[in-house]
CSV table of N, CA and C in Angstrom, one decimal:
chain,number,residue,atom,x,y,z
B,28,MET,N,-15.0,50.2,100.4
B,28,MET,CA,-14.1,51.4,100.3
B,28,MET,C,-14.6,52.4,101.3
B,29,THR,N,-13.6,53.0,101.9
B,29,THR,CA,-13.9,54.0,103.0
B,29,THR,C,-13.7,55.4,102.4
B,30,THR,N,-14.5,56.3,102.8
B,30,THR,CA,-14.3,57.7,102.4
B,30,THR,C,-14.1,58.6,103.6
B,31,TYR,N,-13.4,59.7,103.4
B,31,TYR,CA,-13.2,60.7,104.4
B,31,TYR,C,-12.9,62.0,103.7
B,32,ARG,N,-13.1,63.1,104.4
B,32,ARG,CA,-12.7,64.4,103.9
B,32,ARG,C,-11.2,64.6,103.9
B,33,PRO,N,-10.6,65.1,102.8
B,33,PRO,CA,-9.1,65.2,102.8
B,33,PRO,C,-8.6,66.1,103.9
B,34,ILE,N,-7.5,65.8,104.4
B,34,ILE,CA,-6.8,66.7,105.4
B,34,ILE,C,-6.1,67.8,104.6
B,35,ALA,N,-6.3,69.0,105.1
B,35,ALA,CA,-5.8,70.2,104.4
B,35,ALA,C,-4.3,70.1,104.4
B,36,SER,N,-3.7,70.1,103.2
B,36,SER,CA,-2.2,70.0,103.1
B,36,SER,C,-1.9,70.5,101.7
B,37,ARG,N,-0.6,70.8,101.5
B,37,ARG,CA,-0.1,71.2,100.2
B,37,ARG,C,0.5,70.0,99.5
B,38,TYR,N,0.3,69.9,98.2
B,38,TYR,CA,0.8,68.8,97.4
B,38,TYR,C,2.1,69.1,96.8
B,39,ASN,N,3.1,68.4,97.1
B,39,ASN,CA,4.4,68.5,96.5
B,39,ASN,C,4.8,67.2,96.0
B,40,PRO,N,4.8,67.0,94.6
B,40,PRO,CA,5.1,65.7,94.0
B,40,PRO,C,6.5,65.2,94.3
B,41,ASN,N,7.4,66.0,94.7
B,41,ASN,CA,8.8,65.5,95.0
B,41,ASN,C,8.8,64.9,96.4
B,42,TYR,N,8.0,65.3,97.4
B,42,TYR,CA,8.1,64.8,98.7
B,42,TYR,C,6.8,64.2,99.2
B,43,ASP,N,5.8,64.3,98.5
B,43,ASP,CA,4.5,63.8,99.0
B,43,ASP,C,4.3,62.3,98.6
B,44,PRO,N,4.0,61.5,99.5
B,44,PRO,CA,3.8,60.0,99.2
B,44,PRO,C,2.4,59.7,98.6
B,45,ARG,N,1.5,60.7,98.6
B,45,ARG,CA,0.2,60.4,98.0
B,45,ARG,C,0.3,60.2,96.5
B,46,PRO,N,-0.6,59.3,96.0
B,46,PRO,CA,-0.6,59.0,94.6
B,46,PRO,C,-0.9,60.3,93.7
B,47,ALA,N,-0.4,60.3,92.5
B,47,ALA,CA,-0.6,61.4,91.6
B,47,ALA,C,-2.1,61.4,91.1
B,48,LYS,N,-2.7,60.2,90.9
B,48,LYS,CA,-4.1,60.1,90.5
B,48,LYS,C,-4.9,59.9,91.8
B,49,VAL,N,-6.0,60.5,91.8
B,49,VAL,CA,-6.9,60.4,93.0
B,49,VAL,C,-8.3,60.2,92.6
B,50,CYS,N,-9.1,59.4,93.3
B,50,CYS,CA,-10.5,59.2,93.0
B,50,CYS,C,-11.2,60.1,94.0
B,51,ILE,N,-12.1,60.9,93.5
B,51,ILE,CA,-12.9,61.8,94.3
B,51,ILE,C,-14.4,61.6,94.1
B,52,GLY,N,-15.1,61.8,95.2
B,52,GLY,CA,-16.5,61.7,95.2
B,52,GLY,C,-17.1,63.2,95.2
B,53,VAL,N,-18.1,63.4,94.4
B,53,VAL,CA,-18.6,64.8,94.3
B,53,VAL,C,-20.1,64.7,94.6
B,54,SER,N,-20.6,65.4,95.6
B,54,SER,CA,-22.0,65.4,96.0
B,54,SER,C,-22.6,66.6,95.2
B,55,LEU,N,-23.7,66.3,94.4
B,55,LEU,CA,-24.3,67.3,93.6
B,55,LEU,C,-25.8,67.5,94.0
B,56,ILE,N,-26.3,68.7,93.8
B,56,ILE,CA,-27.7,69.0,94.0
B,56,ILE,C,-28.1,69.8,92.8
B,57,THR,N,-29.4,69.8,92.5
B,57,THR,CA,-29.9,70.6,91.3
B,57,THR,C,-30.1,72.0,91.8
B,58,VAL,N,-30.0,72.9,90.8
B,58,VAL,CA,-30.2,74.3,91.0
B,58,VAL,C,-31.7,74.6,91.2
B,59,GLU,N,-32.5,73.8,90.5
B,59,GLU,CA,-34.0,73.9,90.6
B,59,GLU,C,-34.4,73.4,92.0
B,60,THR,N,-35.2,74.2,92.6
B,60,THR,CA,-35.7,73.8,94.0
B,60,THR,C,-37.2,73.8,94.0
B,61,GLU,N,-37.7,73.1,95.0
B,61,GLU,CA,-39.2,73.0,95.3
B,61,GLU,C,-39.4,73.5,96.6
B,62,THR,N,-40.5,74.3,96.8
B,62,THR,CA,-40.8,74.9,98.1
B,62,THR,C,-41.9,74.1,98.8
B,63,ILE,N,-41.6,73.8,100.0
B,63,ILE,CA,-42.6,73.1,100.8
B,63,ILE,C,-42.8,73.9,102.1
B,64,ILE,N,-44.0,73.7,102.7
B,64,ILE,CA,-44.3,74.4,104.0
B,64,ILE,C,-44.1,73.4,105.1
B,65,GLN,N,-43.2,73.8,106.1
B,65,GLN,CA,-42.9,72.9,107.2
B,65,GLN,C,-42.9,73.8,108.4
B,66,ASP,N,-43.7,73.4,109.4
B,66,ASP,CA,-43.8,74.2,110.7
B,66,ASP,C,-44.1,75.6,110.4
B,67,GLU,N,-45.0,75.9,109.5
B,67,GLU,CA,-45.5,77.2,109.1
B,67,GLU,C,-44.3,78.1,108.5
B,68,ARG,N,-43.3,77.4,107.9
B,68,ARG,CA,-42.2,78.1,107.2
B,68,ARG,C,-42.1,77.5,105.9
B,69,ALA,N,-41.7,78.4,104.9
B,69,ALA,CA,-41.4,77.9,103.6
B,69,ALA,C,-39.9,77.4,103.5
B,70,VAL,N,-39.7,76.2,103.0
B,70,VAL,CA,-38.4,75.6,102.9
B,70,VAL,C,-38.2,75.3,101.4
B,71,ASP,N,-37.0,75.7,100.9
B,71,ASP,CA,-36.6,75.4,99.5
B,71,ASP,C,-35.7,74.2,99.5
B,72,LEU,N,-36.1,73.1,98.8
B,72,LEU,CA,-35.3,71.9,98.7
B,72,LEU,C,-34.9,71.6,97.3
B,73,PRO,N,-33.7,71.1,97.0
B,73,PRO,CA,-33.4,70.8,95.7
B,73,PRO,C,-34.3,69.6,95.2
B,74,VAL,N,-34.5,69.7,93.9
B,74,VAL,CA,-35.4,68.7,93.2
B,74,VAL,C,-34.7,67.3,93.2
B,75,ASP,N,-33.4,67.3,93.0
B,75,ASP,CA,-32.7,66.0,92.9
B,75,ASP,C,-31.3,66.2,93.5
B,76,ASP,N,-30.7,65.0,93.8
B,76,ASP,CA,-29.3,65.0,94.3
B,76,ASP,C,-28.6,63.8,93.7
B,77,ASP,N,-27.3,63.8,93.6
B,77,ASP,CA,-26.5,62.7,93.0
B,77,ASP,C,-25.1,62.7,93.6
B,78,ILE,N,-24.5,61.6,93.6
B,78,ILE,CA,-23.1,61.5,94.0
B,78,ILE,C,-22.4,60.8,92.8
B,79,HIS,N,-21.3,61.5,92.4
B,79,HIS,CA,-20.6,61.0,91.2
B,79,HIS,C,-19.1,60.9,91.6
B,80,TYR,N,-18.5,59.8,91.1
B,80,TYR,CA,-17.1,59.5,91.4
B,80,TYR,C,-16.3,59.7,90.1
B,81,ILE,N,-15.2,60.4,90.2
B,81,ILE,CA,-14.3,60.5,89.0
B,81,ILE,C,-12.8,60.4,89.5
B,82,THR,N,-11.9,59.9,88.6
B,82,THR,CA,-10.5,59.8,88.9
B,82,THR,C,-9.8,60.9,88.1
B,83,VAL,N,-9.0,61.7,88.8
B,83,VAL,CA,-8.3,62.8,88.2
B,83,VAL,C,-6.9,62.9,88.7
B,84,ASP,N,-6.1,63.7,88.0
B,84,ASP,CA,-4.7,64.0,88.5
B,84,ASP,C,-4.8,64.9,89.7
B,85,ARG,N,-4.1,64.6,90.7
B,85,ARG,CA,-4.1,65.5,92.0
B,85,ARG,C,-3.7,66.9,91.7
B,86,LYS,N,-2.7,67.1,90.8
B,86,LYS,CA,-2.3,68.4,90.5
B,86,LYS,C,-3.3,69.3,89.8
B,87,LEU,N,-4.3,68.6,89.1
B,87,LEU,CA,-5.3,69.4,88.4
B,87,LEU,C,-6.3,70.0,89.4
B,88,ILE,N,-6.6,69.4,90.5
B,88,ILE,CA,-7.7,69.8,91.4
B,88,ILE,C,-7.2,70.6,92.6
B,89,GLU,N,-5.9,70.5,92.9
B,89,GLU,CA,-5.4,71.2,94.1
B,89,GLU,C,-4.7,72.5,93.7
B,90,VAL,N,-5.0,73.6,94.4
B,90,VAL,CA,-4.4,74.9,94.2
B,90,VAL,C,-3.0,74.9,94.7
B,91,PRO,N,-2.0,75.3,93.9
B,91,PRO,CA,-0.6,75.4,94.4
B,91,PRO,C,-0.5,76.3,95.6
B,92,ASN,N,0.3,75.8,96.6
B,92,ASN,CA,0.6,76.6,97.8
B,92,ASN,C,-0.7,76.9,98.6
B,93,GLU,N,-1.7,76.2,98.4
B,93,GLU,CA,-3.0,76.4,99.2
B,93,GLU,C,-3.5,75.1,99.7
B,94,SER,N,-4.4,75.1,100.6
B,94,SER,CA,-5.0,73.8,101.1
B,94,SER,C,-6.5,73.8,100.7
B,95,CYS,N,-6.7,74.0,99.5
B,95,CYS,CA,-8.1,73.9,99.0
B,95,CYS,C,-8.2,73.2,97.6
B,96,ILE,N,-9.4,72.9,97.2
B,96,ILE,CA,-9.6,72.2,96.0
B,96,ILE,C,-10.2,73.2,94.9
B,97,ARG,N,-9.8,73.0,93.7
B,97,ARG,CA,-10.3,73.9,92.6
B,97,ARG,C,-11.7,73.4,92.1
B,98,TYR,N,-12.8,73.9,92.6
B,98,TYR,CA,-14.1,73.5,92.3
B,98,TYR,C,-14.4,73.8,90.8
B,99,ASP,N,-13.8,74.9,90.2
B,99,ASP,CA,-14.1,75.2,88.8
B,99,ASP,C,-13.6,74.1,87.9
B,100,VAL,N,-12.4,73.5,88.2
B,100,VAL,CA,-11.9,72.4,87.4
B,100,VAL,C,-12.8,71.2,87.5
B,101,ILE,N,-13.2,70.9,88.7
B,101,ILE,CA,-14.1,69.8,89.0
B,101,ILE,C,-15.4,70.0,88.2
B,102,ALA,N,-16.0,71.2,88.2
B,102,ALA,CA,-17.2,71.5,87.5
B,102,ALA,C,-17.0,71.3,86.0
B,103,GLU,N,-15.9,71.7,85.5
B,103,GLU,CA,-15.6,71.5,84.0
B,103,GLU,C,-15.6,70.0,83.7
B,104,LEU,N,-14.9,69.2,84.6
B,104,LEU,CA,-14.9,67.7,84.3
B,104,LEU,C,-16.3,67.1,84.4
B,105,LEU,N,-17.1,67.6,85.4
B,105,LEU,CA,-18.4,67.1,85.5
B,105,LEU,C,-19.3,67.4,84.3
B,106,GLU,N,-19.1,68.6,83.7
B,106,GLU,CA,-19.8,69.0,82.5
B,106,GLU,C,-19.6,68.0,81.4
B,107,LYS,N,-18.3,67.6,81.3
B,107,LYS,CA,-18.0,66.6,80.2
B,107,LYS,C,-18.7,65.3,80.5
B,108,GLU,N,-19.0,65.0,81.8
B,108,GLU,CA,-19.6,63.7,82.2
B,108,GLU,C,-21.1,63.8,82.1
B,109,GLY,N,-21.7,65.0,81.8
B,109,GLY,CA,-23.1,65.1,81.6
B,109,GLY,C,-23.8,65.8,82.7
B,110,TYR,N,-23.1,66.6,83.6
B,110,TYR,CA,-23.7,67.4,84.6
B,110,TYR,C,-23.5,68.9,84.4
B,111,PRO,N,-24.3,69.5,83.5
B,111,PRO,CA,-24.1,70.9,83.2
B,111,PRO,C,-24.2,71.9,84.4
B,112,ARG,N,-23.4,72.9,84.5
B,112,ARG,CA,-23.4,73.8,85.6
B,112,ARG,C,-24.7,74.6,85.8
B,113,ARG,N,-25.4,74.8,84.7
B,113,ARG,CA,-26.7,75.5,84.8
B,113,ARG,C,-27.8,74.7,85.5
B,114,LEU,N,-27.6,73.4,85.6
B,114,LEU,CA,-28.5,72.5,86.3
B,114,LEU,C,-28.1,72.0,87.6
B,115,TRP,N,-26.8,71.9,87.9
B,115,TRP,CA,-26.2,71.3,89.1
B,115,TRP,C,-25.3,72.2,89.8
B,116,LYS,N,-25.2,72.0,91.2
B,116,LYS,CA,-24.3,72.7,92.0
B,116,LYS,C,-23.5,71.7,92.8
B,117,ILE,N,-22.2,71.9,93.1
B,117,ILE,CA,-21.4,71.0,93.9
B,117,ILE,C,-21.7,71.4,95.4
B,118,MET,N,-22.0,70.3,96.1
B,118,MET,CA,-22.2,70.5,97.6
B,118,MET,C,-21.0,70.2,98.3
B,119,SER,N,-20.3,69.1,98.0
B,119,SER,CA,-19.1,68.8,98.7
B,119,SER,C,-18.2,67.8,97.8
B,120,VAL,N,-16.9,67.8,98.1
B,120,VAL,CA,-16.0,66.9,97.4
B,120,VAL,C,-15.1,66.2,98.5
B,121,TRP,N,-14.9,64.9,98.2
B,121,TRP,CA,-14.0,64.2,99.2
B,121,TRP,C,-13.2,63.2,98.4
B,122,GLU,N,-12.1,62.8,99.0
B,122,GLU,CA,-11.2,61.9,98.4
B,122,GLU,C,-11.5,60.5,98.9
B,123,CYS,N,-11.5,59.5,98.0
B,123,CYS,CA,-11.8,58.1,98.4
B,123,CYS,C,-10.4,57.4,98.7
B,124,ILE,N,-10.4,56.6,99.7
B,124,ILE,CA,-9.2,55.9,100.1
B,124,ILE,C,-9.6,54.4,100.2
B,125,PRO,N,-8.8,53.5,99.6
B,125,PRO,CA,-9.0,52.1,99.8
B,125,PRO,C,-9.0,51.7,101.2
B,126,GLU,N,-9.8,50.6,101.5
B,126,GLU,CA,-10.0,50.1,102.9
B,126,GLU,C,-8.6,49.8,103.4
B,127,GLY,N,-8.3,50.1,104.7
B,127,GLY,CA,-7.1,49.8,105.3
B,127,GLY,C,-5.9,50.8,105.1
B,128,GLN,N,-6.2,51.8,104.3
B,128,GLN,CA,-5.1,52.8,104.1
B,128,GLN,C,-5.4,54.2,104.7
B,129,HIS,N,-6.1,54.2,105.8
B,129,HIS,CA,-6.4,55.4,106.5
B,129,HIS,C,-5.1,56.0,107.1
B,130,PRO,N,-5.0,57.4,107.0
B,130,PRO,CA,-3.8,58.0,107.7
B,130,PRO,C,-3.9,58.1,109.2
B,131,PHE,N,-5.1,57.7,109.7
B,131,PHE,CA,-5.3,57.8,111.2
B,131,PHE,C,-5.0,56.5,111.9
């Protein structure tokens, strides 16, 4: 499976050939950090990171008339999957595309 960052676009179910269900990957890091000294500077690093894949309706995660994703909805879905907001932060979100179906 190949992954890429989604191209900014507006979703219109009447004219858009993209599927209504979409598999997204979410990169998560912990809120808790650990401080290390590197090159005589203090650096804060997350204690843990994880990548989680979920399948959702495209209309749930995309903002109408905007080219952005609703992170609050994704965070709610991840809470139901066992990733509470008080412990995890979303670093990035991307759409997964089956091999050979790249738009490029």
